[in-house]
GROMACS .gro file of C-alpha atoms in nm:
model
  194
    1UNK     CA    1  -7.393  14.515   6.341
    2UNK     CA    2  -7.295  14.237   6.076
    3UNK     CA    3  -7.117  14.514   5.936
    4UNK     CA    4  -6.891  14.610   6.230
    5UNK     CA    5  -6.883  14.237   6.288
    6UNK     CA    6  -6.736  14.146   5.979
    7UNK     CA    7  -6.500  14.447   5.994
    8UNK     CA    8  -6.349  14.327   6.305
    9UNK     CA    9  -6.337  13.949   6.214
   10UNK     CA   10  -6.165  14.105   5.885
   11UNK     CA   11  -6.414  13.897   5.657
   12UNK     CA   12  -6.507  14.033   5.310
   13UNK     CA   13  -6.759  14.275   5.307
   14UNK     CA   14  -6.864  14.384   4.965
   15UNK     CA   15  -7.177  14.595   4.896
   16UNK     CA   16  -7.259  14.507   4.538
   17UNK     CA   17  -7.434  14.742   4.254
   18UNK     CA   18  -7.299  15.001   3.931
   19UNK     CA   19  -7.279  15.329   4.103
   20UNK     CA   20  -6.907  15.498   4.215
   21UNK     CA   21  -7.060  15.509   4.531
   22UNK     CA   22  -7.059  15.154   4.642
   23UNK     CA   23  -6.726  15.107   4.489
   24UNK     CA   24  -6.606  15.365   4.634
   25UNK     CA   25  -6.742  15.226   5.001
   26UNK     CA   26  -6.606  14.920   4.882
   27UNK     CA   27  -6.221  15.072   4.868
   28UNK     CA   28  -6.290  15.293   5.224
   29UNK     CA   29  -6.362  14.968   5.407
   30UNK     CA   30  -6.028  14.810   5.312
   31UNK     CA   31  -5.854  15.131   5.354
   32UNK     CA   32  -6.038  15.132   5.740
   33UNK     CA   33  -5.919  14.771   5.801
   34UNK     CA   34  -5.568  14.862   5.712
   35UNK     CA   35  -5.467  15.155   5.530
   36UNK     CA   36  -5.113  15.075   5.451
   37UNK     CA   37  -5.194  14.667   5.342
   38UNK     CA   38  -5.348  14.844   4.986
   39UNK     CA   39  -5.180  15.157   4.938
   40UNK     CA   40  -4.857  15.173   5.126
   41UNK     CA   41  -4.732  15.169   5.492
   42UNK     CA   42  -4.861  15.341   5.829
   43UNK     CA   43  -4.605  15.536   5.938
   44UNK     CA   44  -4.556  15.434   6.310
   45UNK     CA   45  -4.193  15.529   6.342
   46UNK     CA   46  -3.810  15.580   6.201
   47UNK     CA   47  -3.712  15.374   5.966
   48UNK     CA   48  -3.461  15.383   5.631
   49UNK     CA   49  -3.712  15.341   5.412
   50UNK     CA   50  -3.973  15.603   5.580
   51UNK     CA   51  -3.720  15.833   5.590
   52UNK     CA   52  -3.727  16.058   5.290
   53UNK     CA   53  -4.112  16.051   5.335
   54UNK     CA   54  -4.112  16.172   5.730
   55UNK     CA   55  -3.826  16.439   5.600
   56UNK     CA   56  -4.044  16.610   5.349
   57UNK     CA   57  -4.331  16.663   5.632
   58UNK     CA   58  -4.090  16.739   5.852
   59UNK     CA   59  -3.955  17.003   5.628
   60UNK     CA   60  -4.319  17.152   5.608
   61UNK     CA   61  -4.314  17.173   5.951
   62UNK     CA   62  -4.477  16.895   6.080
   63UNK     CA   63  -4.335  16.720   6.381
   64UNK     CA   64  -4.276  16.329   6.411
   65UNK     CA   65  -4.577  16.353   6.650
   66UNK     CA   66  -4.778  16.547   6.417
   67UNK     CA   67  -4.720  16.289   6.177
   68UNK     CA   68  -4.816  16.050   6.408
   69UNK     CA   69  -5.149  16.207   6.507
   70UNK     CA   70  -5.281  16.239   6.122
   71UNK     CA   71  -5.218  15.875   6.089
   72UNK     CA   72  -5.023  15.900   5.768
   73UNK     CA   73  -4.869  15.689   5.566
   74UNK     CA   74  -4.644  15.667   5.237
   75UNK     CA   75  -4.608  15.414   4.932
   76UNK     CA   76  -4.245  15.365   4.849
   77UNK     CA   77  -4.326  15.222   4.516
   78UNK     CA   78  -4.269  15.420   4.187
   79UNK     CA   79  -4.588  15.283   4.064
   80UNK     CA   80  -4.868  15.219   4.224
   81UNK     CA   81  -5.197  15.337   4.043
   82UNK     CA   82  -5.502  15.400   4.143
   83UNK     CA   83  -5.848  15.339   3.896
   84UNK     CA   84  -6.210  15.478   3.861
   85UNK     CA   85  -6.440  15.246   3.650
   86UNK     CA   86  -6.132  15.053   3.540
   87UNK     CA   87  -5.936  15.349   3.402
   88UNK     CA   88  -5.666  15.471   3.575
   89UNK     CA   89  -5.686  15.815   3.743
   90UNK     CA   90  -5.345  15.846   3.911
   91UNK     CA   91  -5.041  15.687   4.031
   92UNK     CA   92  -5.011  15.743   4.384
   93UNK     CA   93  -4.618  15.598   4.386
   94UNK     CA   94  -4.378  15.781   4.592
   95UNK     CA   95  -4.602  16.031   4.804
   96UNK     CA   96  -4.706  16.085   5.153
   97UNK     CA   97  -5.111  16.005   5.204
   98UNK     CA   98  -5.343  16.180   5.468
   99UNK     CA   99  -5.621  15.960   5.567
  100UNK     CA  100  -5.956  16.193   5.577
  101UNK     CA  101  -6.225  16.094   5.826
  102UNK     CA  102  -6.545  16.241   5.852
  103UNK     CA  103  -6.885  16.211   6.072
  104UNK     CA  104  -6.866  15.964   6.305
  105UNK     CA  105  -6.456  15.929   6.273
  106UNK     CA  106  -6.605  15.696   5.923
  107UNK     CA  107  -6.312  15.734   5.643
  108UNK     CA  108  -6.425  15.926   5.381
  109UNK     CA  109  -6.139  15.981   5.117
  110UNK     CA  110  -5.779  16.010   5.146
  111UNK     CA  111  -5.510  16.247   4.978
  112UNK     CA  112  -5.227  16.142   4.860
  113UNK     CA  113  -4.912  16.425   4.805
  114UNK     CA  114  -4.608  16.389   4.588
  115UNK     CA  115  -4.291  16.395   4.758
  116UNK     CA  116  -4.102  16.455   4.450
  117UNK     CA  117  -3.914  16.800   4.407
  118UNK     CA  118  -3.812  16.752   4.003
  119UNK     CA  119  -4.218  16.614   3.922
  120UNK     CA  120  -4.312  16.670   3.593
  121UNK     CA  121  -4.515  16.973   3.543
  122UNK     CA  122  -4.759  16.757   3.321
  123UNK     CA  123  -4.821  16.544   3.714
  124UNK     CA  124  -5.061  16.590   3.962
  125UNK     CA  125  -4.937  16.687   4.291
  126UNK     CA  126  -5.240  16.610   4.501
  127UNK     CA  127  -5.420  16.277   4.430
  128UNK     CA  128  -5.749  16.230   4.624
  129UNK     CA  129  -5.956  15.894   4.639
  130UNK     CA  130  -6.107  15.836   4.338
  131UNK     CA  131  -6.481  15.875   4.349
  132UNK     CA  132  -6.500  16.047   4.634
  133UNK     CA  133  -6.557  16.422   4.673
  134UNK     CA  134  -6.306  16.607   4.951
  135UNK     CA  135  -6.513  16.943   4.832
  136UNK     CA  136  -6.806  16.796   5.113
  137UNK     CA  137  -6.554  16.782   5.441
  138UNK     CA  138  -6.323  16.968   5.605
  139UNK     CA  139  -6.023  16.808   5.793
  140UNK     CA  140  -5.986  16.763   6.076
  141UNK     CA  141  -6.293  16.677   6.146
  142UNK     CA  142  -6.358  16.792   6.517
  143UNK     CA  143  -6.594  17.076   6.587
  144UNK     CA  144  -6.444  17.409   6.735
  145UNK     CA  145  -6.447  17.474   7.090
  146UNK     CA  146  -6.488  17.875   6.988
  147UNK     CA  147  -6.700  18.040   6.732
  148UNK     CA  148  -6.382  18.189   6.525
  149UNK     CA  149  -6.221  17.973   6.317
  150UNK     CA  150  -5.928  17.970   6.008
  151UNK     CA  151  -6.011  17.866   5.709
  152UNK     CA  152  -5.709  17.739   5.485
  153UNK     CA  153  -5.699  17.555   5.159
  154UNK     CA  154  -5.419  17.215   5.272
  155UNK     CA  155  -5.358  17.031   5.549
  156UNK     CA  156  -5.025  17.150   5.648
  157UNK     CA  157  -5.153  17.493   5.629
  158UNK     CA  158  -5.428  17.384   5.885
  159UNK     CA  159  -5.163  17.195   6.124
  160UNK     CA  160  -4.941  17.578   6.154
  161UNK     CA  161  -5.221  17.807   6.167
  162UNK     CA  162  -5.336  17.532   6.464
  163UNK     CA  163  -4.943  17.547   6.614
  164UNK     CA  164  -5.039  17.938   6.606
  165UNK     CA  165  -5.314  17.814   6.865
  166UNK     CA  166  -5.612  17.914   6.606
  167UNK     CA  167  -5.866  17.665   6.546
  168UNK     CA  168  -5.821  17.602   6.157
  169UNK     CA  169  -5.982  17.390   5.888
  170UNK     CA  170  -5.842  17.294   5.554
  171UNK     CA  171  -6.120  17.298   5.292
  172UNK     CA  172  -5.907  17.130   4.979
  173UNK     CA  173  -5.968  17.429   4.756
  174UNK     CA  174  -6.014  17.785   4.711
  175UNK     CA  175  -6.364  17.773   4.776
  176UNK     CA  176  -6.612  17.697   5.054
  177UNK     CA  177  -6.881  17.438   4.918
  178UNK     CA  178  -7.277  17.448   5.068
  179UNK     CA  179  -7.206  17.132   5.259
  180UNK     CA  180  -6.860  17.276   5.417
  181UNK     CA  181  -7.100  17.617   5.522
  182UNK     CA  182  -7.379  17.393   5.638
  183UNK     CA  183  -7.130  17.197   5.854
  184UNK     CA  184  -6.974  17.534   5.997
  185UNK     CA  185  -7.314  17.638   6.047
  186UNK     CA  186  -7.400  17.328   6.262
  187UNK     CA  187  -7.056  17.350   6.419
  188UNK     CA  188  -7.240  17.684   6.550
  189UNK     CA  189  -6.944  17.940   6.390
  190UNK     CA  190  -7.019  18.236   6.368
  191UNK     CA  191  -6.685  18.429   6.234
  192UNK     CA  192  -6.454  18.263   5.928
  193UNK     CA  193  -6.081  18.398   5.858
  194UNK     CA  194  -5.968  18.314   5.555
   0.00000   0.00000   0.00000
């Protein structure tokens, strides 16, 4: 409870040792006190400077209440980078960022998308927290009310095969890891489209 304390009180809370894994719990509680204070801003409505950033989801399909729902946000900034044991990974500058929760609604990783249509082929498009491994969750993270679900690899892909009314799941890549089929198992599906 000092924990959730602290959190709420917004008091430093650092968890101190050498593996990723602390620092990487380290980086999720910020991010869970406010997302958009480290990496960029919450996108809670219209605005000039959200614009081009609500227009590219928009133009995937989403709707301005989708948007709303995955509690997304951007970073405007050309550069903003991110680091694993002091070396930089990424620069997570100009894209849109999904916020990935797991058990418990606890954040467990975000990914962060390049808005840019003329990006360097040399440059990521997907940027995921560093240290943290998507290839263990699914998203969203909300058991089925049926036994059938979709599997997809992206989130957008999971938000239209859901507008299709199908209960979907992206999986961030083409394949389905032991924790992803242990958590369908326990989730009590019994038949995966792909």
């Amino acid at each position: 409870w000092k924990f959730i304390d602290a959190l709420l009180r917004n008091e430093p809370i650092v968890v101190y040792g050498e593996n990723e894994e602390i620092a990487n719990f380290n980086a999720c509680v910020e991010m869970a006190r406010d997302p958009g204070r480290r990496y960029g801003v919450v996108i809670t409505e219209q605005s000039d400077e959200a614009t081009p950033y609500i227009g590219y989801l928009t133009n995937r399909g989403l709707s301005f209440q989708d948007i709303l729902d995955c509690g997304m946000y951007y970073v405007s900034k050309t550069y903003s980078f991110v680091y694993k044991e002091n070396k930089r990974v990424g620069n997570i500058g100009h894209r849109v960022i999904w916020p990935i929760y797991g058990g418990s609604n606890k954040l467990v990783s975000w990914l962060a998308r390049s808005i840019d249509p003329n990006l360097p082929k040399r440059s990521l498009k997907y940027i995921n927290a560093p240290g943290t491994e998507l290839s263990k969750t699914v998203w969203p993270f909300v058991p089925p009310l049926i036994k059938d679900i979709v599997i997809v690899e992206g989130i957008i892909d999971a938000l239209a095969v859901r507008k299709a009314g199908y209960y979907s799941y992206a999986t961030f890549g083409k394949k389905l890891s032991e924790e992803q089929i242990s958590l369908f198992k326990y989730w009590n599906v019994e038949s995966i489209t792909v």
